[in-house]
Coordinates of C-alpha atoms and ligand atoms in Angstrom, one line a residue:
M1407 CA 164.9 168.0 122.5
I1408 CA 168.4 169.8 122.9
E1409 CA 169.0 172.4 120.7
I1410 CA 172.6 173.1 118.6
S1411 CA 174.1 176.3 118.1
A1412 CA 176.8 175.8 115.9
S1413 CA 179.8 178.1 116.3
I1414 CA 181.4 179.2 113.5
L1415 CA 184.5 180.4 114.6
S1416 CA 186.7 177.6 112.9
V1417 CA 184.8 178.2 109.8
Q1418 CA 187.1 178.7 106.7
E1419 CA 186.8 182.0 104.8
E1420 CA 187.3 180.6 101.5
K1421 CA 184.1 178.3 101.8
S1422 CA 182.3 180.1 104.6
L1423 CA 179.2 180.5 102.2
K1424 CA 179.0 176.9 101.7
T1425 CA 179.9 176.0 105.3
F1426 CA 176.8 178.0 106.4
Y1427 CA 174.5 176.3 103.6
N1428 CA 175.7 172.9 104.9
L1429 CA 175.3 173.8 108.5
E1430 CA 171.7 174.9 107.9
T1431 CA 170.8 171.7 105.9
A1432 CA 172.2 169.7 108.7
G1433 CA 169.1 171.0 111.0
I1434 CA 171.0 173.4 113.5
D1435 CA 168.7 175.8 115.4
Y1436 CA 171.3 178.6 115.9
F1437 CA 174.4 180.1 114.3
H1438 CA 176.6 180.9 117.5
I1439 CA 178.9 184.1 117.0
D1440 CA 182.0 184.5 119.2
V1441 CA 182.5 188.2 119.0
M1442 CA 186.4 188.8 120.8
D1443 CA 187.9 192.2 121.5
G1444 CA 191.4 191.5 122.2
K1445 CA 190.8 192.7 125.3
F1446 CA 188.5 190.3 127.3
V1447 CA 190.6 187.4 125.5
E1448 CA 193.3 187.7 123.7
N1449 CA 192.1 186.7 120.3
N1450 CA 190.3 189.6 118.0
T1451 CA 187.6 188.5 115.9
E1452 CA 185.1 191.4 115.4
D1453 CA 185.8 191.7 111.9
I1454 CA 185.4 188.1 110.7
M1455 CA 182.3 187.5 112.7
R1456 CA 180.5 190.7 111.5
K1457 CA 181.1 189.5 107.8
Y1458 CA 180.2 185.9 108.8
A1459 CA 177.0 187.2 110.4
M1460 CA 176.0 189.5 107.8
E1461 CA 176.5 186.6 105.2
I1462 CA 174.1 184.3 107.3
K1463 CA 171.5 187.2 107.5
H1464 CA 171.8 187.2 103.6
V1465 CA 171.5 183.4 103.0
S1466 CA 169.6 182.0 105.9
N1467 CA 166.8 182.1 108.5
I1468 CA 168.5 180.2 111.6
P1469 CA 168.4 182.6 114.4
L1470 CA 171.9 184.5 115.3
D1471 CA 173.0 183.4 119.2
V1472 CA 175.5 186.2 119.6
H1473 CA 178.1 185.5 122.4
L1474 CA 180.2 189.0 123.2
M1475 CA 183.8 188.1 124.7
V1476 CA 184.3 191.8 125.5
K1477 CA 185.2 194.8 127.6
S1478 CA 182.8 197.4 125.9
V1479 CA 179.7 195.5 126.1
R1480 CA 177.5 198.3 124.9
K1481 CA 179.1 199.1 122.2
Y1482 CA 179.2 195.7 120.7
I1483 CA 175.5 195.4 121.5
D1484 CA 175.1 198.3 119.4
E1485 CA 177.0 196.6 116.5
Y1486 CA 174.7 193.6 116.0
L1487 CA 171.2 194.9 116.8
D1488 CA 170.8 195.8 113.3
L1489 CA 171.3 191.9 112.6
Q1490 CA 167.9 191.1 115.0
P1491 CA 170.2 188.1 116.6
K1492 CA 167.7 186.3 118.6
I1493 CA 169.8 186.0 121.6
I1494 CA 172.7 188.3 122.8
T1495 CA 174.9 187.1 125.8
I1496 CA 177.2 189.2 127.7
H1497 CA 179.8 188.0 130.2
Y1498 CA 179.4 188.6 134.1
E1499 CA 182.9 189.1 134.3
S1500 CA 182.6 192.2 132.2
G1501 CA 181.4 194.5 134.1
K1502 CA 179.1 193.8 137.2
N1503 CA 178.0 197.8 137.9
N1504 CA 176.5 197.8 134.6
I1505 CA 175.2 194.7 133.7
L1506 CA 171.5 195.2 134.7
E1507 CA 171.7 198.2 132.6
N1508 CA 173.2 196.4 129.4
I1509 CA 170.6 193.3 130.2
R1510 CA 167.6 195.9 129.9
Y1511 CA 168.8 197.5 126.6
I1512 CA 168.9 194.0 125.0
N1513 CA 165.5 193.1 126.4
E1514 CA 164.4 196.8 125.2
N1515 CA 165.1 195.7 121.8
N1516 CA 163.3 192.7 121.7
I1517 CA 166.2 190.5 121.8
K1518 CA 166.8 187.3 124.4
S1519 CA 169.3 188.4 127.0
G1520 CA 171.9 186.0 128.2
I1521 CA 174.9 186.2 130.8
S1522 CA 177.9 184.0 130.7
I1523 CA 180.1 182.7 133.4
K1524 CA 183.8 181.6 132.8
P1525 CA 184.8 178.7 134.4
N1526 CA 186.1 179.9 137.8
T1527 CA 183.0 182.0 138.4
E1528 CA 180.6 180.3 140.7
I1529 CA 177.0 179.9 139.6
E1530 CA 175.7 181.7 142.8
E1531 CA 176.9 184.8 142.1
I1532 CA 174.6 185.3 139.2
Y1533 CA 171.5 183.9 141.1
E1534 CA 170.1 187.5 141.6
I1535 CA 170.4 188.8 138.0
L1536 CA 168.3 185.6 137.0
P1537 CA 164.7 187.0 137.0
Y1538 CA 166.0 189.6 134.5
I1539 CA 167.2 187.3 131.8
H1540 CA 166.2 184.4 129.3
Q1541 CA 169.4 182.3 129.3
V1542 CA 172.6 181.4 131.2
L1543 CA 175.6 180.2 129.1
I1544 CA 178.1 178.1 131.1
M1545 CA 181.5 178.3 129.8
T1546 CA 183.0 174.7 129.8
V1547 CA 186.7 176.5 128.5
E1548 CA 188.3 179.2 129.3
P1549 CA 186.9 181.7 126.4
G1550 CA 189.1 182.9 123.7
Q1551 CA 189.7 180.2 121.2
G1552 CA 187.5 177.1 119.9
G1553 CA 188.8 173.4 119.9
Q1554 CA 189.8 173.1 123.8
K1555 CA 189.2 170.4 125.9
L1556 CA 186.0 170.6 128.2
I1557 CA 187.0 171.0 131.9
E1558 CA 184.9 168.6 134.0
S1559 CA 184.6 170.4 136.9
T1560 CA 182.3 173.1 135.2
L1561 CA 179.5 170.6 135.0
E1562 CA 178.6 170.9 138.6
K1563 CA 177.2 174.1 137.8
I1564 CA 175.0 173.3 135.1
K1565 CA 173.1 170.6 137.7
K1566 CA 173.1 173.4 140.4
L1567 CA 171.5 175.8 138.0
K1568 CA 169.1 173.4 136.8
Q1569 CA 168.1 172.5 140.3
Y1570 CA 167.5 176.1 141.4
I1571 CA 165.4 177.1 138.2
K1572 CA 163.2 174.3 139.0
E1573 CA 162.9 175.3 142.6
K1574 CA 162.4 179.1 141.6
D1575 CA 160.3 178.3 138.9
L1576 CA 162.1 180.3 136.6
E1577 CA 162.0 180.6 132.7
I1578 CA 165.4 180.4 132.0
D1579 CA 167.3 178.1 129.0
I1580 CA 170.8 176.8 130.0
E1581 CA 173.5 176.9 127.0
V1582 CA 176.5 175.2 127.5
D1583 CA 179.8 176.1 125.4
G1584 CA 183.0 174.8 124.9
G1585 CA 184.9 171.6 124.0
I1586 CA 181.6 169.5 123.3
N1587 CA 181.9 166.6 120.8
L1588 CA 179.9 163.5 120.1
N1589 CA 181.8 161.8 123.3
N1590 CA 180.6 163.8 126.2
I1591 CA 177.0 165.2 124.7
E1592 CA 175.1 162.6 126.6
K1593 CA 176.3 163.8 129.8
I1594 CA 175.6 167.4 129.1
K1595 CA 172.3 166.8 128.0
R1596 CA 171.4 164.4 131.0
I1597 CA 172.4 167.0 133.3
G1598 CA 169.9 169.7 132.1
A1599 CA 171.5 171.7 129.3
D1600 CA 168.8 173.2 126.7
I1601 CA 171.2 174.3 124.1
V1602 CA 174.7 173.3 123.1
V1603 CA 177.3 174.9 121.6
C1604 CA 179.0 173.2 119.3
G1605 CA 182.5 174.3 117.2
T1606 CA 185.3 172.0 115.8
A1607 CA 183.8 168.7 117.0
L1608 CA 181.0 169.8 114.0
I1609 CA 182.7 172.0 111.9
N1610 CA 185.7 169.5 111.4
S1611 CA 183.3 166.6 111.0
E1612 CA 182.7 165.0 107.8
D1613 CA 179.1 165.0 107.4
Y1614 CA 177.2 167.5 109.1
K1615 CA 174.1 166.0 108.7
E1616 CA 175.1 162.8 110.7
T1617 CA 176.9 164.7 113.2
V1618 CA 174.0 166.8 114.1
R1619 CA 171.7 164.0 114.0
K1620 CA 173.6 162.2 116.5
M1621 CA 174.0 165.0 118.8
K1622 CA 170.2 165.6 118.9
Q1623 CA 169.3 161.8 119.5
Ligands
DX5_61 C1 185.1 179.8 123.1 C2 184.1 180.2 122.4 C3 183.3 178.8 121.8 C4 184.0 177.6 121.1 C5 183.5 176.4 120.8 O1 185.8 181.1 123.5 O2 182.7 180.9 123.2 O3 182.0 179.0 121.4 O4 184.8 178.5 120.1 O5 184.2 176.0 120.1 P1 184.5 174.5 120.4 O6 183.2 173.4 120.2 O7 185.6 173.8 119.4 O8 185.2 174.2 121.8
ZN62 ZN1 180.9 181.1 122.5

C-alpha cells in the first residue's frame, strides 16, 4: 500500500502541536520536513523546520523524512543527525562532485539515503548512483514552496525509473513530491510511487483521517 509523507511546510505555528497530533492519528506514515536554506531555493525554512522536527520527536513516534533543499548539504545532514530521521534526501543538483561522499555519510549513520531530482533533471543522470541509495525523490514541482500545481511532464520519469528498478532488480523506493491531491494521486500510485508527499492538500483539508483514508485506498 502507498505510504503518505505529510509535508508540514504550511502548518500554522500557533497550532502546530495539535496539527501534528491530528496527522498522526489520521494514519500518516512519515512527517516530511522541507528544509530550505535561502540559497538552493529562495525561501528559508531552517529555523521553523528544526523547531517542528523537535516538537514532533517529543510527541510522536512517526518517523521523520527529511528533504534537504540546501547548498551546504553536509552541514544540514549534521543538523538532523541527532533527531534520527528515518530518511534524509539530498538534491542531485546541490553538488554532483561530493554526492557519493554525502550518501555514504548518511548511510553510515544508519539513516536511509535518498536523492532528489528537480523537474528539469533527467532520470538517467542518477542511474549510476542508484546502487548506493535507498530512495529516489522525484519532484513534480520546482522545489521552493508548497501549494503549486503538479507538472505533468515529470510523471514520465516515475515510469522510467520504475521500469529500470525492475530490470536491474534494485531495492529502491520511489517518493513523489509536489502538487499531489485527491484528484491526481490515483495516477501517481498507478505508475509506481511507493511514497507520496502531501502538503497543502492534506493540511488544508477539513478531516485529516478521511483525506488520508481516501489517499491510501
Ligand atoms: C516543495 C516541497 C514539497 C511541497 C509539498 O519544495 O519539497 O514537499 O511543499 O507541498 P504541496 O503538497 O502543497 O505541493
Ligand atoms: Zn519536499
